Amino acid sequence: MTGTSATQPSHFVAHPDGARYEADDLTHAAAGAITTASAERPTLTEPIRKGRIVVGVDGSEPSLRALAQAVSLASSLNTTVQIVTTWKYFAAYADISISEWSPEKDATEIMNDAIGRQFGAKLPGWVSSSSIEGNAAQRLIDASDGAEMLVVGSRGHGGVVGLLLGSVSSACAEKAHCPVLVVH
């Protein structure tokens, strides 16, 4: 390898388990130069993740499919995933005397349930999540700024039954700052 030293890998080699090996480690491993517990397998490095895929989750089946698709895409493209759930406290709710009810808590529980269904007990380090107050479409459009892709379900828990494309996914498809994938 012209122009590279033995301490600086010239490139990475992908492995089916999603990890990457430094190419020079593979060369040294073949030559028997690695002095690790397993000389047959070089040291793994965390996959290099560049970019971000944003996914909107509201607990509906289409949003859960959108989450699964975003994770699949992020794994293939070595990007991070940002899960966004939104909530809104309507003034009309002030008349309801339920002191224990919190739309923020409900949204966070919905998000955590979706995360648990997708990942189990351990959230990968390349996934972040947030529960944000505000209009779902506007918050997702805001989050799409600088993202590689925005992924949303075709219909959520709101709107008129029977619509093929919900108002949030429609607004995101029209106004997002990046490509939008609408999952049916």
Short mmCIF file of C-alpha atoms in Angstrom, two decimals:
data_model
loop_
_atom_site.label_atom_id
_atom_site.label_comp_id
_atom_site.label_asym_id
_atom_site.label_seq_id
_atom_site.Cartn_x
_atom_site.Cartn_y
_atom_site.Cartn_z
CA MET A 1 0.00 0.00 0.00
CA THR A 2 1.76 3.03 -1.26
CA GLY A 3 1.89 6.09 0.99
CA THR A 4 0.45 4.53 4.16
CA SER A 5 2.22 3.37 7.25
CA ALA A 6 1.51 0.19 9.16
CA THR A 7 -0.18 2.22 11.92
CA GLN A 8 -2.58 4.05 9.61
CA PRO A 9 -5.15 1.90 7.84
CA SER A 10 -5.68 2.78 4.22
CA HIS A 11 -9.36 1.85 4.35
CA PHE A 12 -11.95 -0.21 6.18
CA VAL A 13 -13.40 -3.52 5.13
CA ALA A 14 -17.06 -4.24 5.93
CA HIS A 15 -18.01 -7.44 7.70
CA PRO A 16 -21.48 -9.07 7.56
CA ASP A 17 -21.99 -8.46 11.31
CA GLY A 18 -22.02 -4.70 10.61
CA ALA A 19 -18.56 -4.07 12.06
CA ARG A 20 -15.62 -2.84 10.07
CA TYR A 21 -12.09 -4.09 10.15
CA GLU A 22 -9.18 -1.85 9.48
CA ALA A 23 -7.67 -3.13 6.24
CA ASP A 24 -4.12 -3.11 7.64
CA ASP A 25 -5.29 -5.29 10.55
CA LEU A 26 -6.46 -7.85 8.03
CA THR A 27 -3.05 -7.73 6.37
CA HIS A 28 -1.29 -8.15 9.74
CA ALA A 29 -3.71 -10.88 10.77
CA ALA A 30 -2.92 -12.81 7.63
CA ALA A 31 0.76 -12.44 8.44
CA GLY A 32 0.21 -13.49 12.08
CA ALA A 33 1.30 -10.08 13.42
CA ILE A 34 -1.71 -9.41 15.67
CA THR A 35 -1.03 -10.19 19.32
CA THR A 36 -4.58 -10.36 20.67
CA ALA A 37 -6.45 -13.17 22.35
CA SER A 38 -7.83 -14.12 18.97
CA ALA A 39 -5.17 -13.81 16.28
CA GLU A 40 -7.67 -15.27 13.80
CA ARG A 41 -9.98 -12.25 14.03
CA PRO A 42 -8.66 -8.68 13.99
CA THR A 43 -9.85 -6.05 16.45
CA LEU A 44 -13.31 -4.74 15.61
CA THR A 45 -14.02 -1.06 15.39
CA GLU A 46 -17.43 0.56 15.75
CA PRO A 47 -18.99 1.18 12.34
CA ILE A 48 -18.38 4.72 11.15
CA ARG A 49 -21.76 6.42 11.11
CA LYS A 50 -22.18 9.58 9.09
CA GLY A 51 -25.47 11.34 8.63
CA ARG A 52 -28.80 11.00 10.37
CA ILE A 53 -32.18 9.50 9.58
CA VAL A 54 -35.10 11.07 11.46
CA VAL A 55 -38.21 8.97 12.13
CA GLY A 56 -41.53 10.09 13.54
CA VAL A 57 -43.18 7.70 16.00
CA ASP A 58 -46.68 8.07 17.48
CA GLY A 59 -47.32 4.44 18.43
CA SER A 60 -49.50 3.65 15.41
CA GLU A 61 -48.73 0.56 13.33
CA PRO A 62 -47.56 2.65 10.34
CA SER A 63 -45.17 4.59 12.61
CA LEU A 64 -43.78 1.33 14.04
CA ARG A 65 -43.18 0.10 10.49
CA ALA A 66 -41.52 3.47 9.74
CA LEU A 67 -39.22 2.96 12.74
CA ALA A 68 -38.27 -0.53 11.56
CA GLN A 69 -37.57 0.81 8.06
CA ALA A 70 -35.48 3.70 9.40
CA VAL A 71 -33.39 1.30 11.48
CA SER A 72 -32.91 -0.99 8.49
CA LEU A 73 -31.82 1.92 6.29
CA ALA A 74 -29.50 3.29 8.98
CA SER A 75 -27.87 -0.11 9.37
CA SER A 76 -27.28 -0.35 5.64
CA LEU A 77 -26.09 3.22 5.23
CA ASN A 78 -24.17 3.47 8.54
CA THR A 79 -26.12 6.52 9.69
CA THR A 80 -27.58 7.37 13.07
CA VAL A 81 -31.30 7.33 13.84
CA GLN A 82 -33.14 10.11 15.63
CA ILE A 83 -36.57 9.02 16.91
CA VAL A 84 -38.99 11.92 17.40
CA THR A 85 -42.29 11.78 19.26
CA THR A 86 -44.36 14.91 19.75
CA TRP A 87 -47.02 15.98 22.16
CA LYS A 88 -49.25 18.96 22.59
CA TYR A 89 -51.16 20.27 25.59
CA PHE A 90 -54.42 21.71 24.31
CA ALA A 91 -56.02 24.58 26.24
CA ALA A 92 -59.32 22.68 26.18
CA TYR A 93 -57.71 20.04 28.43
CA ALA A 94 -57.43 22.61 31.25
CA ASP A 95 -61.12 22.04 32.04
CA ILE A 96 -60.48 18.35 32.63
CA SER A 97 -59.70 17.77 36.28
CA ILE A 98 -57.20 14.97 35.84
CA SER A 99 -54.22 16.16 37.84
CA GLU A 100 -52.12 13.08 37.10
CA TRP A 101 -52.47 13.18 33.31
CA SER A 102 -49.55 14.48 31.29
CA PRO A 103 -49.43 14.45 27.47
CA GLU A 104 -45.63 14.61 27.69
CA LYS A 105 -45.56 11.49 29.89
CA ASP A 106 -47.95 9.69 27.52
CA ALA A 107 -45.81 10.58 24.49
CA THR A 108 -42.64 9.44 26.26
CA GLU A 109 -44.30 6.12 27.19
CA ILE A 110 -45.42 5.62 23.57
CA MET A 111 -41.89 6.34 22.35
CA ASN A 112 -40.30 4.03 24.94
CA ASP A 113 -42.73 1.24 24.04
CA ALA A 114 -41.86 1.60 20.34
CA ILE A 115 -38.15 1.57 21.18
CA GLY A 116 -38.60 -1.55 23.31
CA ARG A 117 -40.48 -3.32 20.53
CA GLN A 118 -37.75 -2.46 18.01
CA PHE A 119 -34.58 -2.89 20.06
CA GLY A 120 -35.47 -4.82 23.19
CA ALA A 121 -33.81 -3.81 26.45
CA LYS A 122 -30.70 -2.17 25.01
CA LEU A 123 -30.81 0.93 22.81
CA PRO A 124 -27.84 1.06 20.41
CA GLY A 125 -25.51 4.02 20.82
CA TRP A 126 -26.28 5.20 17.28
CA VAL A 127 -29.95 5.80 18.14
CA SER A 128 -31.25 8.87 19.96
CA SER A 129 -34.80 9.75 20.94
CA SER A 130 -36.70 12.81 22.01
CA SER A 131 -40.23 13.73 23.00
CA ILE A 132 -40.90 17.28 21.84
CA GLU A 133 -43.82 19.61 22.54
CA GLY A 134 -45.55 21.03 19.48
CA ASN A 135 -47.24 20.28 16.20
CA ALA A 136 -46.04 16.89 14.92
CA ALA A 137 -45.59 17.95 11.30
CA GLN A 138 -43.68 21.13 12.17
CA ARG A 139 -41.42 19.41 14.70
CA LEU A 140 -40.55 16.66 12.18
CA ILE A 141 -39.90 19.24 9.47
CA ASP A 142 -37.62 21.11 11.88
CA ALA A 143 -35.80 17.87 12.78
CA SER A 144 -35.32 17.08 9.07
CA ASP A 145 -32.95 20.01 8.67
CA GLY A 146 -29.52 18.50 7.98
CA ALA A 147 -30.85 14.92 7.93
CA GLU A 148 -30.25 12.41 5.15
CA MET A 149 -33.88 11.29 5.24
CA LEU A 150 -37.13 11.68 7.17
CA VAL A 151 -39.20 8.51 7.60
CA VAL A 152 -42.87 8.67 8.63
CA GLY A 153 -45.85 6.35 8.65
CA SER A 154 -48.59 6.90 6.11
CA ARG A 155 -51.20 7.50 8.81
CA GLY A 156 -50.95 8.07 12.53
CA HIS A 157 -53.43 8.24 15.38
CA GLY A 158 -55.10 11.43 14.21
CA GLY A 159 -57.15 12.67 11.32
CA VAL A 160 -60.02 11.22 9.35
CA VAL A 161 -60.31 7.46 9.10
CA GLY A 162 -59.84 6.27 5.54
CA LEU A 163 -57.25 8.77 4.41
CA LEU A 164 -54.45 7.07 2.51
CA LEU A 165 -51.96 9.76 3.49
CA GLY A 166 -52.24 11.51 6.85
CA SER A 167 -51.89 15.23 7.35
CA VAL A 168 -48.51 14.90 9.10
CA SER A 169 -46.97 12.70 6.40
CA SER A 170 -48.42 14.93 3.69
CA ALA A 171 -47.00 18.11 5.28
CA CYS A 172 -43.61 16.42 5.79
CA ALA A 173 -43.49 15.22 2.18
CA GLU A 174 -44.21 18.76 1.02
CA LYS A 175 -41.99 20.81 3.35
CA ALA A 176 -39.17 18.68 4.79
CA HIS A 177 -35.55 19.74 4.28
CA CYS A 178 -34.54 16.28 3.04
CA PRO A 179 -36.01 13.33 1.15
CA VAL A 180 -39.07 11.80 2.84
CA LEU A 181 -40.01 8.12 2.93
CA VAL A 182 -43.67 7.46 3.72
CA VAL A 183 -44.15 3.88 4.94
CA HIS A 184 -47.53 2.19 4.46
#
